[in-house]
PDB file of C-alpha atoms and ligand atoms in Angstrom:
ATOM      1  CA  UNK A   4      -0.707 -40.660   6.375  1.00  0.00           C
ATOM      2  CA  UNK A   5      -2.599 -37.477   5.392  1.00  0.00           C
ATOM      3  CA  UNK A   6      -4.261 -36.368   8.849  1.00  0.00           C
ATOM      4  CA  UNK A   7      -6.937 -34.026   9.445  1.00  0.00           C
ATOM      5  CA  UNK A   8      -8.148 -32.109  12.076  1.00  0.00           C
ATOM      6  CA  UNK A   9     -11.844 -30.745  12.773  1.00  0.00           C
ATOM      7  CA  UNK A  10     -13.019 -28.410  15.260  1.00  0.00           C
ATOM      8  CA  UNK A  11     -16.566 -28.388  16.648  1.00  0.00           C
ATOM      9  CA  UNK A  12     -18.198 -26.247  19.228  1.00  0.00           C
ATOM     10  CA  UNK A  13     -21.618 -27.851  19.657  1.00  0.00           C
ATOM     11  CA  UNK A  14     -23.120 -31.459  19.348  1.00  0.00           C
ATOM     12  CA  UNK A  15     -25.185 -30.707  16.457  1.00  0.00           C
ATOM     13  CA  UNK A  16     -21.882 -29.440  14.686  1.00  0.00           C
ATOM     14  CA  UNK A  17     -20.457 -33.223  15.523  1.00  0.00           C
ATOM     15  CA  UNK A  18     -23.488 -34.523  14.380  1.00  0.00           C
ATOM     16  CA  UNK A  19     -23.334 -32.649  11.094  1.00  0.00           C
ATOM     17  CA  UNK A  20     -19.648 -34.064  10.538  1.00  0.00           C
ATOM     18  CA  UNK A  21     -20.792 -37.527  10.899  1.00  0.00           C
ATOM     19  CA  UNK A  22     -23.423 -36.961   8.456  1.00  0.00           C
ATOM     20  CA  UNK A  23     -21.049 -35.804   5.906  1.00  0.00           C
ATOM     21  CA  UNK A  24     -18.784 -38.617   6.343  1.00  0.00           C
ATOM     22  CA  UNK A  25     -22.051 -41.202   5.678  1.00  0.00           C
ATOM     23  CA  UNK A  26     -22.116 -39.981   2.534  1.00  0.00           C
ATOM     24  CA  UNK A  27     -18.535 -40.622   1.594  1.00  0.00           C
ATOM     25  CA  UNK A  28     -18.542 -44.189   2.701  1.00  0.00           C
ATOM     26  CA  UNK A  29     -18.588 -47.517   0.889  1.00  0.00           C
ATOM     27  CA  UNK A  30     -20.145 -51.123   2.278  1.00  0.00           C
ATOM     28  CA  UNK A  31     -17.588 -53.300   4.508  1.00  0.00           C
ATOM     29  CA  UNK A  32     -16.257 -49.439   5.523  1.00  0.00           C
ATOM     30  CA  UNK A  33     -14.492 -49.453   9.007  1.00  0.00           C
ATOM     31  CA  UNK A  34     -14.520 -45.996  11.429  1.00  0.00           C
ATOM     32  CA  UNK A  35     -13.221 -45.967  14.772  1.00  0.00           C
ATOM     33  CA  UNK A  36     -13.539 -43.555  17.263  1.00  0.00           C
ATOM     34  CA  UNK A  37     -11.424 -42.888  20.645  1.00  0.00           C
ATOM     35  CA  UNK A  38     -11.559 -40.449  23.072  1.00  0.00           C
ATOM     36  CA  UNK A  39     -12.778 -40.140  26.765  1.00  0.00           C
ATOM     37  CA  UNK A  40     -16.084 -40.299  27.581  1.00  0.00           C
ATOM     38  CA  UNK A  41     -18.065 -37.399  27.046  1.00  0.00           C
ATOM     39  CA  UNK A  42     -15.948 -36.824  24.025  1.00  0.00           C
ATOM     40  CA  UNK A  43     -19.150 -37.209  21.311  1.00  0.00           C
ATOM     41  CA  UNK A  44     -18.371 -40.209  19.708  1.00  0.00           C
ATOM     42  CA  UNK A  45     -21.596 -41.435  20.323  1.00  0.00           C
ATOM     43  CA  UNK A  46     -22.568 -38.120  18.947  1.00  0.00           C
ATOM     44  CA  UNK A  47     -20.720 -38.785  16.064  1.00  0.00           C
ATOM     45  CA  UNK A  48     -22.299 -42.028  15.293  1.00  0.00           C
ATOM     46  CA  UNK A  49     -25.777 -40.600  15.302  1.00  0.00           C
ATOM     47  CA  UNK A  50     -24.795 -37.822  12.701  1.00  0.00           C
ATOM     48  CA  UNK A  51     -23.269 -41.363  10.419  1.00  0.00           C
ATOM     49  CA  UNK A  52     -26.718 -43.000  11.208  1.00  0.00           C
ATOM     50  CA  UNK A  53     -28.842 -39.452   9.723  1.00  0.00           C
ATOM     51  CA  UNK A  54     -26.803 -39.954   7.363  1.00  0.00           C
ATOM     52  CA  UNK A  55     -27.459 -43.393   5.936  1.00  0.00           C
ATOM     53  CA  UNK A  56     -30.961 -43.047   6.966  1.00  0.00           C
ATOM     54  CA  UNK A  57     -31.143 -44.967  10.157  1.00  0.00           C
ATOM     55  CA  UNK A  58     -34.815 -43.709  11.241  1.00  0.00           C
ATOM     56  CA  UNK A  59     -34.385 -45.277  14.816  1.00  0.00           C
ATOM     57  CA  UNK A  60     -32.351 -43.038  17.564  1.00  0.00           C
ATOM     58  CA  UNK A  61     -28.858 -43.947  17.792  1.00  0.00           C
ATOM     59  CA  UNK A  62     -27.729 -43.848  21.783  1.00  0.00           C
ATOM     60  CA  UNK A  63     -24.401 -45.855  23.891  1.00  0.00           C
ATOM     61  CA  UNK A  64     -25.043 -49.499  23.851  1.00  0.00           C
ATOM     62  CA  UNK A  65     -24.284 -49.954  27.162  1.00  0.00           C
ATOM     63  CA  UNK A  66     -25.501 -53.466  27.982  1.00  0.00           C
ATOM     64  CA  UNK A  67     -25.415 -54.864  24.470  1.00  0.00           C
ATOM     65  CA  UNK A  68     -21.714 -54.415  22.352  1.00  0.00           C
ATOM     66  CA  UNK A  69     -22.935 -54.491  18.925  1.00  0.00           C
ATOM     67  CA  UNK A  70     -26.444 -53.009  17.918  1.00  0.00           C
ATOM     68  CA  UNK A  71     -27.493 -53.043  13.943  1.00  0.00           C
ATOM     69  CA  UNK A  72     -29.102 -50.102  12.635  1.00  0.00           C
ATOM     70  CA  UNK A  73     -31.287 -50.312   9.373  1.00  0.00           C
ATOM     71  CA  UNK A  74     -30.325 -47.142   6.844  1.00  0.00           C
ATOM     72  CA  UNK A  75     -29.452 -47.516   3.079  1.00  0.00           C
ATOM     73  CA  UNK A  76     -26.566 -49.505   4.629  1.00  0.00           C
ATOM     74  CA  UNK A  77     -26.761 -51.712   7.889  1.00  0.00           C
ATOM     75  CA  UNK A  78     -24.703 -49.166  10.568  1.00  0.00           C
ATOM     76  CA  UNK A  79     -22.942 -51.700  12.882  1.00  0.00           C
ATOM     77  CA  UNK A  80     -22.289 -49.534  16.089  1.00  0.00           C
ATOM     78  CA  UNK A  81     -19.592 -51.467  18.469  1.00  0.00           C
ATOM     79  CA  UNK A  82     -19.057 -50.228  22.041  1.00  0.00           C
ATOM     80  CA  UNK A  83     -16.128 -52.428  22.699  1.00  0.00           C
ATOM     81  CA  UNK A  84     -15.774 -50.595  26.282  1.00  0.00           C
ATOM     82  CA  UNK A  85     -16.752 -54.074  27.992  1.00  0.00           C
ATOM     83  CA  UNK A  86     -14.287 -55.889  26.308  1.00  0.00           C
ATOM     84  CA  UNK A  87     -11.073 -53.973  28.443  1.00  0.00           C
ATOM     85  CA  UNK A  88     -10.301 -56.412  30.221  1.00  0.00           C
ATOM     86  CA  UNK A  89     -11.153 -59.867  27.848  1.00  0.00           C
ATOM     87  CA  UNK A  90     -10.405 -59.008  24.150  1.00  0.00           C
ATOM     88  CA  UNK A  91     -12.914 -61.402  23.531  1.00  0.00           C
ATOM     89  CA  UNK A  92     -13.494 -61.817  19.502  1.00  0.00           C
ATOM     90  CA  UNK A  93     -17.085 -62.298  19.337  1.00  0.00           C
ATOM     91  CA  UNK A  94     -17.405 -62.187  15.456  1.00  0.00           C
ATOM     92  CA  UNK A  95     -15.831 -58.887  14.916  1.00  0.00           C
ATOM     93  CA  UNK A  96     -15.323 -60.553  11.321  1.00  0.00           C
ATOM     94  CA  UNK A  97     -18.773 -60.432  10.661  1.00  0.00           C
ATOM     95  CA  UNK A  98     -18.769 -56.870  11.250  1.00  0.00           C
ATOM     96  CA  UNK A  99     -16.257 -55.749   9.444  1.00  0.00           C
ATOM     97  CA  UNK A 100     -16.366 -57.628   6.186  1.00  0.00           C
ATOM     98  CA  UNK A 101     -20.498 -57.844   6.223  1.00  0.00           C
ATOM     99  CA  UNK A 102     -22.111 -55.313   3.795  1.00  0.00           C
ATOM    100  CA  UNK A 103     -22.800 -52.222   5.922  1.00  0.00           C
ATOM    101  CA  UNK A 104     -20.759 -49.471   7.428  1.00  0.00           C
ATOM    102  CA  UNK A 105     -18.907 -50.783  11.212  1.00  0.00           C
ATOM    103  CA  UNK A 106     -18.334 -47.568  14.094  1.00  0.00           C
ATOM    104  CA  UNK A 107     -16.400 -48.679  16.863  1.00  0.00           C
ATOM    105  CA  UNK A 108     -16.234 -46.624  19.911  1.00  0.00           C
ATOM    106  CA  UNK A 109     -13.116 -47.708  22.149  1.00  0.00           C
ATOM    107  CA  UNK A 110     -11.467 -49.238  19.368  1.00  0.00           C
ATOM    108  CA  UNK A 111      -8.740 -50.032  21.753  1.00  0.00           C
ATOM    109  CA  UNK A 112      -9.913 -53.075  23.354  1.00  0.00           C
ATOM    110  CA  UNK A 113     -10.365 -54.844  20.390  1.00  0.00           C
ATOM    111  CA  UNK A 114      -6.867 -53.527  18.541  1.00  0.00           C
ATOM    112  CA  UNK A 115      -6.104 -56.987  17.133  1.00  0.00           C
ATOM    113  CA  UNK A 116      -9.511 -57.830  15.384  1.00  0.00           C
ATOM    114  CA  UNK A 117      -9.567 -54.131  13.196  1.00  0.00           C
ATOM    115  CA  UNK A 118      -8.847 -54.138   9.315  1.00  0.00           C
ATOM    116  CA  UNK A 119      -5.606 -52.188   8.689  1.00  0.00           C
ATOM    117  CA  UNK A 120      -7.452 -50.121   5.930  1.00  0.00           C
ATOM    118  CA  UNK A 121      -9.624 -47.685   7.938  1.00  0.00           C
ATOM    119  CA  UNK A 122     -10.497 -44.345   9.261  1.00  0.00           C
ATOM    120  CA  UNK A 123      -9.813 -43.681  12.739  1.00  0.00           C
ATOM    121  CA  UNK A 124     -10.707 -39.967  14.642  1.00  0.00           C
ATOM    122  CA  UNK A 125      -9.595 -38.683  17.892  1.00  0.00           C
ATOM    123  CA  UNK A 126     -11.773 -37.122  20.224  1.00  0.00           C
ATOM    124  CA  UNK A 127     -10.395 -34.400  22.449  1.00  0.00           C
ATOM    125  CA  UNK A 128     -12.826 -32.250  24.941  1.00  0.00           C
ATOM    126  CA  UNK A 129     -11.612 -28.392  24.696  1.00  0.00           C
ATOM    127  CA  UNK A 130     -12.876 -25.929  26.929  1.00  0.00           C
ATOM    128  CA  UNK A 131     -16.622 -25.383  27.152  1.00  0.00           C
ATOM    129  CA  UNK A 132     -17.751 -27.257  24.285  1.00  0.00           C
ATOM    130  CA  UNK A 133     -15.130 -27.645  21.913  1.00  0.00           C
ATOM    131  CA  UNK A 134     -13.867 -30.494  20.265  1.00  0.00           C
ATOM    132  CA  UNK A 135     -11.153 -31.315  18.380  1.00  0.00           C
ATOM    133  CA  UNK A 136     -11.664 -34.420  16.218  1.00  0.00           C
ATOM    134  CA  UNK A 137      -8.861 -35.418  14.100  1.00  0.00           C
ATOM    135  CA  UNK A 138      -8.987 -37.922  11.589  1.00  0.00           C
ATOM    136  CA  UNK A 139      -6.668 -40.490  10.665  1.00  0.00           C
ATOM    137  CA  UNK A 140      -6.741 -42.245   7.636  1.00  0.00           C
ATOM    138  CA  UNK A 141      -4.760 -46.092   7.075  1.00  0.00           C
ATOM    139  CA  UNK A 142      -5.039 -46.383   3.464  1.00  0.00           C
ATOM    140  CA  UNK A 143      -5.902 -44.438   0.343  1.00  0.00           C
ATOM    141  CA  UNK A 144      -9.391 -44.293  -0.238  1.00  0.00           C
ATOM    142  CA  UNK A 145      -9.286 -43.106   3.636  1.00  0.00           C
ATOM    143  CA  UNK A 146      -7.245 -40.541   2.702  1.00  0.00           C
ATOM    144  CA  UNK A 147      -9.675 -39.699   0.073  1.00  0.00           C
ATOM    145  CA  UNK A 148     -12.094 -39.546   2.699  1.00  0.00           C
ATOM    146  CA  UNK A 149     -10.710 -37.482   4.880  1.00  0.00           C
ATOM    147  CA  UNK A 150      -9.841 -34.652   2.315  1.00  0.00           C
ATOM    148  CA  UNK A 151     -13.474 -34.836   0.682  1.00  0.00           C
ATOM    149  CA  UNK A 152     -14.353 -34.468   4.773  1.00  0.00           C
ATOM    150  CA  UNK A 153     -12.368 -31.409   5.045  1.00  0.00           C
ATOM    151  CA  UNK A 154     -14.151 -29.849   2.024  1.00  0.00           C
TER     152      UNK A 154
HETATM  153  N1  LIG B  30     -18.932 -30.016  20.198  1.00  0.00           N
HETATM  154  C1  LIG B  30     -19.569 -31.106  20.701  1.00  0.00           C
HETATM  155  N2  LIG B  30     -19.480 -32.287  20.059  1.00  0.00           N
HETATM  156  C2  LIG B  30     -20.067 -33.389  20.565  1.00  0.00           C
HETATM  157  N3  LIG B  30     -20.773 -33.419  21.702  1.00  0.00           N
HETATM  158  C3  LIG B  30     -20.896 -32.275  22.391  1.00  0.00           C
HETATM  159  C4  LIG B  30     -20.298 -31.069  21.923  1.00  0.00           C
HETATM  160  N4  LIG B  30     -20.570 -30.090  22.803  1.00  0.00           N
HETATM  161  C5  LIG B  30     -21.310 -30.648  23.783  1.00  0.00           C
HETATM  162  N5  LIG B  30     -21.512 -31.965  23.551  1.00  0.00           N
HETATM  163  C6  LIG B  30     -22.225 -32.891  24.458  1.00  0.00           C
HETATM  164  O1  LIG B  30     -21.269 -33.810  24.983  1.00  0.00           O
HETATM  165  C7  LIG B  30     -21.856 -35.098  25.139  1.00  0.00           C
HETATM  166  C8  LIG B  30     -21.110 -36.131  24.317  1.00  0.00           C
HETATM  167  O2  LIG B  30     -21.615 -37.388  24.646  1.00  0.00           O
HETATM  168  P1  LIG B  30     -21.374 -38.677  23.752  1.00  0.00           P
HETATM  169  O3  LIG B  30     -21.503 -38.335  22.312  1.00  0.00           O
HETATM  170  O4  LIG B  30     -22.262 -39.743  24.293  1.00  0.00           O
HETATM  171  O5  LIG B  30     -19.837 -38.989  24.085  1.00  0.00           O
HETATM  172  P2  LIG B  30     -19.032 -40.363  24.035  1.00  0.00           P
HETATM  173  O6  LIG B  30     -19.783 -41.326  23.159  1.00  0.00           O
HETATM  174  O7  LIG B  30     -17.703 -39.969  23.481  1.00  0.00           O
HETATM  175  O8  LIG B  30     -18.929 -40.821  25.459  1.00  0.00           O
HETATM  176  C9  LIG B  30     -23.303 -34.964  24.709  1.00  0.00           C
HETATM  177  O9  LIG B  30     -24.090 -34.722  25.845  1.00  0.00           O
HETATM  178  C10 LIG B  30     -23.281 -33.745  23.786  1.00  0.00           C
HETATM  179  O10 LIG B  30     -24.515 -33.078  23.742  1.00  0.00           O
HETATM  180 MG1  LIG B  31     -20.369 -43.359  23.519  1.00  0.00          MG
END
């Protein structure tokens, strides 16, 4: 597992990251992100949704756990933070083999339903606002990923 590690020091640096990864992915592609809250995953996945040319604004789907976004790819964004305490599967396959690009936040709670090949980063809050966002590729094109990332 090749790992690398990014660091940011404002959201529109974060947001600029995601965008470059957009433009690396393929359809049925699976990214996960972790990290407290506050973190800027959900930063993150509106950099990914400028980059696939989502035109709507990307925020925390906080009542709903999947919302579609319309780019040049569908962008399924999954906040699976209201699954903790079920695991529920509620079509997770759908997701992740449909033809657009799948961002989970709290990846976690839904451990048993992800596709072994995918990309997942780690959020860590530094001081002020620093972040150190490491990404972990499971398999080879993700390793591809994260190297053209690091670029
Ligand atoms: N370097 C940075 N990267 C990402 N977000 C940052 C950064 N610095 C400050 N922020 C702020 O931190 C917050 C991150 O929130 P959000 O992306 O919703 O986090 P999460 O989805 O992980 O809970 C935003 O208010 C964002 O503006
Ligand atoms: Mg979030």
């Amino acid at each position: 597992m090749k790992q690398k590690q990014f660091e940011t020091y404002t959201a529109e640096d974060t947001q600029r990251l995601g965008q470059k990864l957009a433009l690396l992915l393929r359809p049925n592609d699976v990214i996960t992100l972790s990290g407290d809250l506050g973190a800027g995953k959900t930063t993150f996945t509106k950099g990914i949704g400028t980059g696939l040319g989502v035109m709507r604004m990307i925020n925390s789907p906080t009542f709903t756990i999947v919302k579609t976004y319309h780019g040049e790819l569908p962008l399924y964004h999954i906040d699976a933070y209201r699954l903790e305490d079920s695991e529920e599967d509620i079509g997770f396959d759908e997701y992740f083999n449909g033809d657009g690009i799948s961002v989970v936040e709290w990846p976690q709670f839904i451990e048993s339903f992800l596709p072994d090949e995918r990309l997942d980063f780690i959020f860590e809050r530094k001081a002020g606002d620093k972040r150190l966002i490491l990404c972990e590729p499971k398999g080879e094109f993700f390793e591809y990923v994260c190297e053209e990332l690091a670029r």
